[in-house]
Coordinates of C-alpha atoms and ligand atoms in Angstrom, one line a residue:
X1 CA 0.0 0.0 0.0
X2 CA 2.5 2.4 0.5
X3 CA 4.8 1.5 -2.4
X4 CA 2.1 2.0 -4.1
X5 CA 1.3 5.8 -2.6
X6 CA 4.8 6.6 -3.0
X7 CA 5.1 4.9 -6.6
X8 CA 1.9 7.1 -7.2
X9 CA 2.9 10.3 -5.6
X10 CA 6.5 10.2 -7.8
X11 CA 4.5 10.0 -11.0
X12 CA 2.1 12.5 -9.9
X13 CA 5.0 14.6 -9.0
X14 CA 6.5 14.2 -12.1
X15 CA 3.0 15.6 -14.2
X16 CA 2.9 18.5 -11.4
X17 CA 6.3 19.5 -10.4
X18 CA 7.4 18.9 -7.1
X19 CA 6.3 20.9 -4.8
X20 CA 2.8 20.2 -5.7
X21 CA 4.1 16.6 -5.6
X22 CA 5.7 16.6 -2.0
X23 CA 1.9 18.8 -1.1
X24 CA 0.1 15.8 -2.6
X25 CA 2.5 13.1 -0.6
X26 CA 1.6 14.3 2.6
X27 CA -2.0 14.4 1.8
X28 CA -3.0 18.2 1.7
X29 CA -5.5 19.2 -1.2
X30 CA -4.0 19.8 -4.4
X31 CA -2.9 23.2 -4.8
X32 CA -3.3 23.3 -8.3
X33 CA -5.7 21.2 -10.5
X34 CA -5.4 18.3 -13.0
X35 CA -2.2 17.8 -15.2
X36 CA -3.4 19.9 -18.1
X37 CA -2.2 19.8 -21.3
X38 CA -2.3 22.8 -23.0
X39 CA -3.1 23.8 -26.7
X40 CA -4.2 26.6 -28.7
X41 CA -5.0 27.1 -32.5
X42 CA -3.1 28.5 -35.4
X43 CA -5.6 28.5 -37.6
X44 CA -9.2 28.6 -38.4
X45 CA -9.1 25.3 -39.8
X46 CA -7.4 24.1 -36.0
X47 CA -9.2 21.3 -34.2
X48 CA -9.1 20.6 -30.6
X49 CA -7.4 17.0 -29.7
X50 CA -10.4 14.7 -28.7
X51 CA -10.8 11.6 -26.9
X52 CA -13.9 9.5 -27.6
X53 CA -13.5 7.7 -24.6
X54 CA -13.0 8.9 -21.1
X55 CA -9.7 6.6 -20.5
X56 CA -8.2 6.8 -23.7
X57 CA -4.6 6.9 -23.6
X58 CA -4.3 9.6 -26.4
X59 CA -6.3 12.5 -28.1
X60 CA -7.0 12.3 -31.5
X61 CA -5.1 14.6 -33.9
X62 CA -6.9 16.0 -36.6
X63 CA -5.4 17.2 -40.2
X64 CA -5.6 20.7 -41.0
X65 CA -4.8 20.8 -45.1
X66 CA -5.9 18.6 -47.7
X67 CA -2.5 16.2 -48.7
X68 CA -2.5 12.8 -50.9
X69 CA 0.6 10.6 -49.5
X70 CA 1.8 8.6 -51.9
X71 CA 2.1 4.5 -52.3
X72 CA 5.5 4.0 -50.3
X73 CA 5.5 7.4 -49.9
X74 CA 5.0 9.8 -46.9
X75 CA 3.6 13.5 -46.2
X76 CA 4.0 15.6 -43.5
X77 CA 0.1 17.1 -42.4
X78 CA 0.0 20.1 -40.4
X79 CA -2.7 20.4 -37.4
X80 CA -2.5 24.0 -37.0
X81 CA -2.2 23.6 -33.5
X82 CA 0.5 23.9 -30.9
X83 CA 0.6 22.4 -27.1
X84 CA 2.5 22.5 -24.0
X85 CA 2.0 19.0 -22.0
X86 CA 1.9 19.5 -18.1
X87 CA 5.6 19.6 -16.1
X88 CA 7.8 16.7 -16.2
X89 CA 5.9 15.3 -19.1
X90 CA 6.4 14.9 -23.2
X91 CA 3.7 14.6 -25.9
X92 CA 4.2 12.3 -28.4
X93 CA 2.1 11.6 -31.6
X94 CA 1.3 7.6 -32.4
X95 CA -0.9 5.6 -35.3
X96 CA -4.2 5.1 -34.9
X97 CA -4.3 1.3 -35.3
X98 CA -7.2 1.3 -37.5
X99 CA -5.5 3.6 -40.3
X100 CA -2.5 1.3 -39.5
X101 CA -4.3 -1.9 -40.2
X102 CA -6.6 -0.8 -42.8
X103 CA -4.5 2.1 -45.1
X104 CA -1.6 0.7 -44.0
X105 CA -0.6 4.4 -42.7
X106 CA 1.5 4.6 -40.0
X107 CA 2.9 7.5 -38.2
X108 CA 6.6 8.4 -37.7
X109 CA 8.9 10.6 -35.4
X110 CA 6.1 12.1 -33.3
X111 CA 8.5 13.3 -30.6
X112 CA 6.9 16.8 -29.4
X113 CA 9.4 18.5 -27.0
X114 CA 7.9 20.2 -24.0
X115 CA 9.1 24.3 -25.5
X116 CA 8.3 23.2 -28.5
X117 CA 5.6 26.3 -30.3
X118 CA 5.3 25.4 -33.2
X119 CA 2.9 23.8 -35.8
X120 CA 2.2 19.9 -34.5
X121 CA 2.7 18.5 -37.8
X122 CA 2.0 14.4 -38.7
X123 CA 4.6 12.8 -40.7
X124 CA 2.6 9.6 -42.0
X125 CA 4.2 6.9 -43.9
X126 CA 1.7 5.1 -46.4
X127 CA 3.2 1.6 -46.3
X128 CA 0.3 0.5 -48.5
X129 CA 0.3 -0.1 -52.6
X130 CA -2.1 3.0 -53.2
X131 CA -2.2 6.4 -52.5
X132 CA -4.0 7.8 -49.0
X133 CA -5.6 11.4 -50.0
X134 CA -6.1 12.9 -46.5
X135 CA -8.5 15.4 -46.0
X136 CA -9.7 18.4 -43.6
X137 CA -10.4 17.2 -40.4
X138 CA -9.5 13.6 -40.7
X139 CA -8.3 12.0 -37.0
X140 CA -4.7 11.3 -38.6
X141 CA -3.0 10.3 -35.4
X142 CA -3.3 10.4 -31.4
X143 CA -1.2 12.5 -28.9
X144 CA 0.1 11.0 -25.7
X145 CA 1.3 12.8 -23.1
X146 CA 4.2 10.8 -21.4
X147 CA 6.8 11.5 -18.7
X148 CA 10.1 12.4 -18.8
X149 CA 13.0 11.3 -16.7
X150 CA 16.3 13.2 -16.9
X151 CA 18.1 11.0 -14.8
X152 CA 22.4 12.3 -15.1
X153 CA 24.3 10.7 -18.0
X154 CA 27.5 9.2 -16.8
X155 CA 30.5 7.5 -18.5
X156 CA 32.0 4.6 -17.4
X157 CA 34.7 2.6 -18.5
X158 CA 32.8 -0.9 -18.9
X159 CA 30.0 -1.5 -17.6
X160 CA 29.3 -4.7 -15.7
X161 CA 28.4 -8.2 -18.1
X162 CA 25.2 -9.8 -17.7
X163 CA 24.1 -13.3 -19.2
X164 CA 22.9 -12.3 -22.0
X165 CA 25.7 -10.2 -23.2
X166 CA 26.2 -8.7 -27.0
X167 CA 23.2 -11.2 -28.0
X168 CA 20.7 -9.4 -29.4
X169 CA 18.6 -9.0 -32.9
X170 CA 16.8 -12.6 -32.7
X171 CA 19.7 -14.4 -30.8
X172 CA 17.2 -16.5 -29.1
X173 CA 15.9 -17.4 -32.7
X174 CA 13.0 -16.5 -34.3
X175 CA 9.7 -17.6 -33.1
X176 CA 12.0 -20.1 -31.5
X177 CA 11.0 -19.5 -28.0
X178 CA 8.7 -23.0 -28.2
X179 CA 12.1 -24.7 -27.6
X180 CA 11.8 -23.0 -24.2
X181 CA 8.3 -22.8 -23.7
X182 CA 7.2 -25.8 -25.0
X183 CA 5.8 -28.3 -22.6
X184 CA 7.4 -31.8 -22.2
X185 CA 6.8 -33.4 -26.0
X186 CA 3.0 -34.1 -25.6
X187 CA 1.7 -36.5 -29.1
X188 CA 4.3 -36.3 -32.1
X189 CA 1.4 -35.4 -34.0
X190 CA 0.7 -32.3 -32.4
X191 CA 4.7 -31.6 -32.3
X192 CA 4.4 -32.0 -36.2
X193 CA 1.4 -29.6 -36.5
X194 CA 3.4 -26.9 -34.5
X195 CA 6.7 -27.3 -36.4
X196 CA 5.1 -27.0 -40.0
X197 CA 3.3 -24.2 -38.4
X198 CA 6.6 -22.4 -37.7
X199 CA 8.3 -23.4 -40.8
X200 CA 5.1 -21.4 -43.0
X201 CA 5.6 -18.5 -40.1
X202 CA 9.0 -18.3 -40.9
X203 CA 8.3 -18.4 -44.7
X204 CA 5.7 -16.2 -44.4
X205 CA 8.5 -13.9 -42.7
X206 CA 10.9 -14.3 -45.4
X207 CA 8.4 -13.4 -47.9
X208 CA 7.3 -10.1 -46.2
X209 CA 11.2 -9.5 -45.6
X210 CA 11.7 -9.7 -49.1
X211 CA 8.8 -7.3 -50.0
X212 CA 9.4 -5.0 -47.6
X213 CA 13.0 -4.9 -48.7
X214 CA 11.6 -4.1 -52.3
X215 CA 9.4 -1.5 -51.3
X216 CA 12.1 -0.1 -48.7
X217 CA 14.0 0.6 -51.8
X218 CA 10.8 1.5 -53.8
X219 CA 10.2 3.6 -51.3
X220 CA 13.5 5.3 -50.6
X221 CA 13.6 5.9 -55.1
X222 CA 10.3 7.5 -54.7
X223 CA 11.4 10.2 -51.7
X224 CA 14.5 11.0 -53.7
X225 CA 12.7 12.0 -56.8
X226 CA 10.2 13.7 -54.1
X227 CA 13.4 15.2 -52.4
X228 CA 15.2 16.8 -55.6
X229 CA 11.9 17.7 -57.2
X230 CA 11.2 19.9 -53.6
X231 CA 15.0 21.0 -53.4
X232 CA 14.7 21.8 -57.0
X233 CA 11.6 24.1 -56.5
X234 CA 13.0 25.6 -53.4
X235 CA 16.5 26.0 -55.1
X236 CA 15.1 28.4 -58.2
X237 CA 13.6 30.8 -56.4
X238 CA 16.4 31.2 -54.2
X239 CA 18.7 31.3 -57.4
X240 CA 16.7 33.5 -59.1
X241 CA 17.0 36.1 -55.8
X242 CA 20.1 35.3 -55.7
X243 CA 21.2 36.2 -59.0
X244 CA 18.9 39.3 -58.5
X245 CA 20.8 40.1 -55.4
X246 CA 24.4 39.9 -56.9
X247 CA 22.9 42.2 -59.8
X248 CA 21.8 44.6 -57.1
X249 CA 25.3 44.4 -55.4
X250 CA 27.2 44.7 -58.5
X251 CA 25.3 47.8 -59.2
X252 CA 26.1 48.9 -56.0
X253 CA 29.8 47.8 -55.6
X254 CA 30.2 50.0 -59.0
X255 CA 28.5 53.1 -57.7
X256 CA 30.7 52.9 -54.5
X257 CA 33.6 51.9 -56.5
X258 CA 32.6 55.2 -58.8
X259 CA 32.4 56.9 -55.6
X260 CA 35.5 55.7 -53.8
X261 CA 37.5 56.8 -57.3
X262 CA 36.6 60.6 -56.8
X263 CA 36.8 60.0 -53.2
X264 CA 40.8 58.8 -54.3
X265 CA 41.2 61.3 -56.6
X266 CA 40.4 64.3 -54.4
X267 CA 42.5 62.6 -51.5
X268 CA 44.9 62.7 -54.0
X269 CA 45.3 66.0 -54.9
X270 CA 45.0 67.4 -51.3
X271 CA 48.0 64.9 -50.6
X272 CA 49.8 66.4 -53.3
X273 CA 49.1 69.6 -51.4
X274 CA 49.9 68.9 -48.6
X275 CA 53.1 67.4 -49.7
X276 CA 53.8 70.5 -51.1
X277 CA 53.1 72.4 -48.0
X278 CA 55.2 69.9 -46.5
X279 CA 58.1 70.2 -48.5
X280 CA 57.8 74.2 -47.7
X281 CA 57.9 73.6 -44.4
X282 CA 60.9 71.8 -44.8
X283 CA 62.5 74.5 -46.3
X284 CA 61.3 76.9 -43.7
X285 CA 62.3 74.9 -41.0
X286 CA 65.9 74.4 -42.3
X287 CA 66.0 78.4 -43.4
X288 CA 64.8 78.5 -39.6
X289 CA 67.5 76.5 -38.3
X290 CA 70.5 78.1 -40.1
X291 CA 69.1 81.4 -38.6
X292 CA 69.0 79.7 -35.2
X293 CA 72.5 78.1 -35.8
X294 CA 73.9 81.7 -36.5
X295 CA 71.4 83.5 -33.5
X296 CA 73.6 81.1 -31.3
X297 CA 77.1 82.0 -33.1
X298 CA 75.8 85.4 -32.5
X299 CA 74.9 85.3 -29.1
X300 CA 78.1 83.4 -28.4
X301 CA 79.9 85.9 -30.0
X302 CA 77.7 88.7 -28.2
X303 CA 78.4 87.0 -24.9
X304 CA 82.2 87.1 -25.2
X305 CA 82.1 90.3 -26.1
X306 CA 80.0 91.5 -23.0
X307 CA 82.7 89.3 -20.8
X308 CA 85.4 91.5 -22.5
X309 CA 83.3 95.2 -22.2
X310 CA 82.6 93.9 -18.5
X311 CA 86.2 92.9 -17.8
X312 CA 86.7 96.4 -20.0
X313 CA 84.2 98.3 -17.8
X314 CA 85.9 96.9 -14.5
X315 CA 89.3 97.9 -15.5
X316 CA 88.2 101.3 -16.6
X317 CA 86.6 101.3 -13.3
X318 CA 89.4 100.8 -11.7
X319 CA 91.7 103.5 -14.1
X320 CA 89.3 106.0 -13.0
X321 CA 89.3 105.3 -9.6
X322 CA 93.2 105.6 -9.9
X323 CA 92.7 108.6 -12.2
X324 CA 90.0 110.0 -9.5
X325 CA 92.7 109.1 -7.1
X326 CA 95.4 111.3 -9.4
X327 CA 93.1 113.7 -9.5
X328 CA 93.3 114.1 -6.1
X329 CA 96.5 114.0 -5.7
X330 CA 97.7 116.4 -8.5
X331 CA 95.0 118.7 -7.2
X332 CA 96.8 118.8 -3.8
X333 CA 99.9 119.2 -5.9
X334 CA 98.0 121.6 -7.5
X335 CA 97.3 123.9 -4.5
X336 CA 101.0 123.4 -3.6
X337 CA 102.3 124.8 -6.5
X338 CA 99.8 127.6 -6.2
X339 CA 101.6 127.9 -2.5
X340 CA 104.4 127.5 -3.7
X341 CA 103.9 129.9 -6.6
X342 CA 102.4 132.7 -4.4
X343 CA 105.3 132.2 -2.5
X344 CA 107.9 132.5 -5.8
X345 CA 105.5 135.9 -6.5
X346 CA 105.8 137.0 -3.0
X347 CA 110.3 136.3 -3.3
X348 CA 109.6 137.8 -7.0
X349 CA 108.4 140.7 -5.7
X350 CA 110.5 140.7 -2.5
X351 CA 113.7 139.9 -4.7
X352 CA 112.2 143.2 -7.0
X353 CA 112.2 145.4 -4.1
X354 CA 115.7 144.0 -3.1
X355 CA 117.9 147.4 -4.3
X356 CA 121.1 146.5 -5.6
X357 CA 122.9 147.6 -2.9
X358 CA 121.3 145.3 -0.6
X359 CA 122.5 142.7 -3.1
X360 CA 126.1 144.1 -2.8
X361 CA 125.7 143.9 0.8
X362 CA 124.8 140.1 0.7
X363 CA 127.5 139.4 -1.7
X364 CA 129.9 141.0 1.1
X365 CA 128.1 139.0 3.7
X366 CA 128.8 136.2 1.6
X367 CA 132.4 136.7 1.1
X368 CA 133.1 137.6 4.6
X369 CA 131.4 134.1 5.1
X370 CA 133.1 132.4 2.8
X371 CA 136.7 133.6 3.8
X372 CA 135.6 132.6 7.7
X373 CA 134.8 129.3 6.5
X374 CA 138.1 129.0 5.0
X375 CA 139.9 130.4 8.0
X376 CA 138.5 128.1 10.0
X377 CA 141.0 125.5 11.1
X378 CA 141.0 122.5 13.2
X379 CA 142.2 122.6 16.9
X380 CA 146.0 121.9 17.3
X381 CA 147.1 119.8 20.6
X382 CA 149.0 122.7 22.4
X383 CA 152.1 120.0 23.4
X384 CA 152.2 117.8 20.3
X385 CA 150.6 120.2 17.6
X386 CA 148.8 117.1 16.3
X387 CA 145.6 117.6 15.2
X388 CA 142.6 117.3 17.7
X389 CA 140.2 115.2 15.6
X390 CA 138.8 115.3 11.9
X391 CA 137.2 118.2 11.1
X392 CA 133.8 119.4 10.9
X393 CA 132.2 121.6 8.8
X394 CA 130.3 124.1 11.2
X395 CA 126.2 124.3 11.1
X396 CA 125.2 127.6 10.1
X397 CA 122.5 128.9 11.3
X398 CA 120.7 131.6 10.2
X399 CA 120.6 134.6 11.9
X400 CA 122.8 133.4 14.8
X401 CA 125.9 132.8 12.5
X402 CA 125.3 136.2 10.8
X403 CA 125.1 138.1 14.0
X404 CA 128.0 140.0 13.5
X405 CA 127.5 140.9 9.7
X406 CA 124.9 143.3 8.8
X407 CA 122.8 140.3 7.6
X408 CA 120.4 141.5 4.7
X409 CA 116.9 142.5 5.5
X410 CA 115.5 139.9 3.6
X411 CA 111.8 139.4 5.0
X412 CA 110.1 142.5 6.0
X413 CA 106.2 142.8 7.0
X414 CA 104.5 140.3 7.9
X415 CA 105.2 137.3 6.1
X416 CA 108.4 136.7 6.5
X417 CA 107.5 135.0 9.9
X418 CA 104.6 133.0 8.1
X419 CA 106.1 128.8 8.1
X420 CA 107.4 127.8 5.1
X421 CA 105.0 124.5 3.6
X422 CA 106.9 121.6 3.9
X423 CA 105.5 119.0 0.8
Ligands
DUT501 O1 6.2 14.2 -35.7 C1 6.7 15.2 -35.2 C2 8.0 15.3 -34.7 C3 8.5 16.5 -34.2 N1 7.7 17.6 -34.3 C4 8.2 18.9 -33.8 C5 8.0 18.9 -32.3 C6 9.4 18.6 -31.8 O2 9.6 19.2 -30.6 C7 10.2 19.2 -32.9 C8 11.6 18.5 -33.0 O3 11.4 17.2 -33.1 P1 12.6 16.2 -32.8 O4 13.4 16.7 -31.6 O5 12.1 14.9 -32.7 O6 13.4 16.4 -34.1 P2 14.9 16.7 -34.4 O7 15.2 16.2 -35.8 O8 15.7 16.3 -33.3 O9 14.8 18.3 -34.5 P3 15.5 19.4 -33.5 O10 16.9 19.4 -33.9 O11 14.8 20.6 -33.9 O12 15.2 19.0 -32.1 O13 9.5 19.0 -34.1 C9 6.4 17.5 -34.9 O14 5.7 18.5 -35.0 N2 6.0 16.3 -35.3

């Protein structure tokens, strides 16, 4: 019982997601309603999926264009209608076993992915020997909703052997399983009636192997054609636009290329300009740095010569302090020789008013001097008459020496007291 309730819960979980599905577990009322599988129409000509009875597994599909599927052959039918099955769940379109059995029409892929919006569309395979026309509204196939499991894909190295191994693809014999199932041998007569059963089973097999291999490749003959004739109608077109398209482009590419050639052209001849403004420049600039070259010379040239006019200025700073300083002095010599001029004027004029006879009277003073100078003698040792010591001229002195003369009246007034300047 409550394997069962947890077997059940998991698959509800799995059609309601699982929080719903834990809700459900424990019992509380479903918080959301039936899985629902969802659908809507494309088209006016969409019908809904319909069950005709209450525990089908699927819902009929209906077609929604008119299409004749070949013998062999097979057609895709549109429904006009898409669908969204609940969470955790897949639809998936099957036969309807009485088109299968009867018109020998079977259905193919069928696989509808849970995002998947688009058109349902039937692909049915007529395995019959005649055309199927399908019309408007024909039930062409059922829809089953399913569950997924994504359970994680892992890799391992080998996985573990079991009894049965790589056998596979009839390995246990076809319709052989009576050499298994079959009771202890019962009569030999019903063991014959069994066997030659078999053996027309497995004839009958080979047969139907045979034709289905023919009309495989009957089949596969017939979708080519099909094929090329559809690529083939779906490749003009697109040739045709695409030759249209290159025509466009060309047409295009040649403008631009029209375009691009003025474009060049007027690049062109502003390069040349500029070029020529460049070369210009060029010129300039080395014009420029000849005059700068020579600024420098200059300059150089300008600065040595200020060194020299400031080594210059210095020295003839210096000359005319000395010649300030010579200035000076021959100014002091100068007033000296004014002195001593004045003076000369004043002995001029002194001399001028010397009368002659005051001369002759000097010129006796003189002599009277000179011929005492002669006279006089050095001192004589009264007992040896040797001479006392050398001789010395005596100091005259003016007017003690001249006492006794009549000495000249040389300076009269005032001045002739006045010091004499000593230089
Ligand atoms: O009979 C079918 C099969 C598929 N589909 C739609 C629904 C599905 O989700 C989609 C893709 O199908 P599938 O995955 O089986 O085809 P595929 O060849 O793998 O295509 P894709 O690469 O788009 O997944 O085509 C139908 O309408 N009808």
């Amino acid at each position: 019982m409550s394997s069962k309730c947890v077997l059940g819960s998991r698959v509800e979980e799995s059609l309601v997601g699982p929080r719903e599905g834990r809700r459900r577990a424990k019992g509380l009322k479903p918080k959301y309603g039936k899985p629902t599988i969802r659908w809507a129409p494309l088209s006016d000509r969409a019908i809904a999926p319909t069950r005709v009875y209450a525990k089908a597994a699927g819902y009929d599909l209906y077609a929604a264009c008119e299409q004749t599927i070949p013998a062999k052959g097979r057609s895709l039918i549109n429904t006009d209608i898409q669908v969204s099955p609940p969470p955790g769940a897949y639809l998936r379109i099957a036969s309807r076993s009485g088109l299968a059995l009867k018109q020998s029409i079977d259905v193919a892929a069928g696989v509808i992915d849970p995002d998947f919006r688009g058109n349902v569309a039937v692909l049915l395979v007529n395995q019959g020997d005649s055309e199927y026309k399908v019309q408007i509204g024909d039930r062409i196939a059922q829809l089953i909703c399913e569950r997924i499991w994504h359970p994680n894909l892992v890799q391992w190295t080998r996985l573990p052997d079991t009894s049965r191994g790589e056998q596979g693809f009839g390995s246990t014999g076809v319709g052989t399983i009576e050499s298994r199932s079959r009771p202890e041998l019962g009569s030999e007569l019903r063991g014959n009636i069994e066997a030659a059963k078999v053996a027309a089973l497995d004839a009958e097999i080979l047969k139907l192997r045979e034709e289905l291999t023919l009309a495989r490749k009957d089949w596969e003959a017939n979708l080519r054609t099909q094929t090329e004739a559809k690529f083939q109608a779906w490749k003009d077109p697109l040739d045709r636009d695409n030759q249209r398209s290159r025509e466009e482009i060309t047409a295009q590419c040649q403008r631009e290329s029209g375009k691009l050639t003025d474009l060049m052209a007027q690049i062109t001849d502003q390069l040349k300009v500029v070029q020529g403004q460049i070369r210009e420049n060029e010129v300039q600039q080395q014009a420029i740095q000849r005059s700068v070259v020579e600024i420098k010379n200059t300059c150089g040239e300008l600065t040595n010569q200020t060194g020299k006019a400031e080594s210059w200025v210095t020295k003839q700073r210096a000359q005319e302090e000395q010649l300030e300083q010579h200035a000076q002095h021959f100014e002091k010599v100068l007033d000296t020789f004014r002195g001593i001029e004045q003076d000369l004027e004043e002995v001029r004029v002194q001399i001028a008013q010397v009368k002659k006879e005051d001369l002759g009277d000097i010129t006796q003073v003189v002599a009277a001097l000179a011929q005492r100078v002669e006279g006089l003698e050095s001192p004589q040792d009264q007992d040896t008459g040797a001479l006392a010591g050398p001789y010395e001229t005596p100091l005259l002195r003016w007017p003690e020496d001249f006492e006794d003369s009549d000495p000249p009246p040389l300076n009269q007034g005032k001045k002739a007291n006045r010091p004499r300047k000593r230089y």
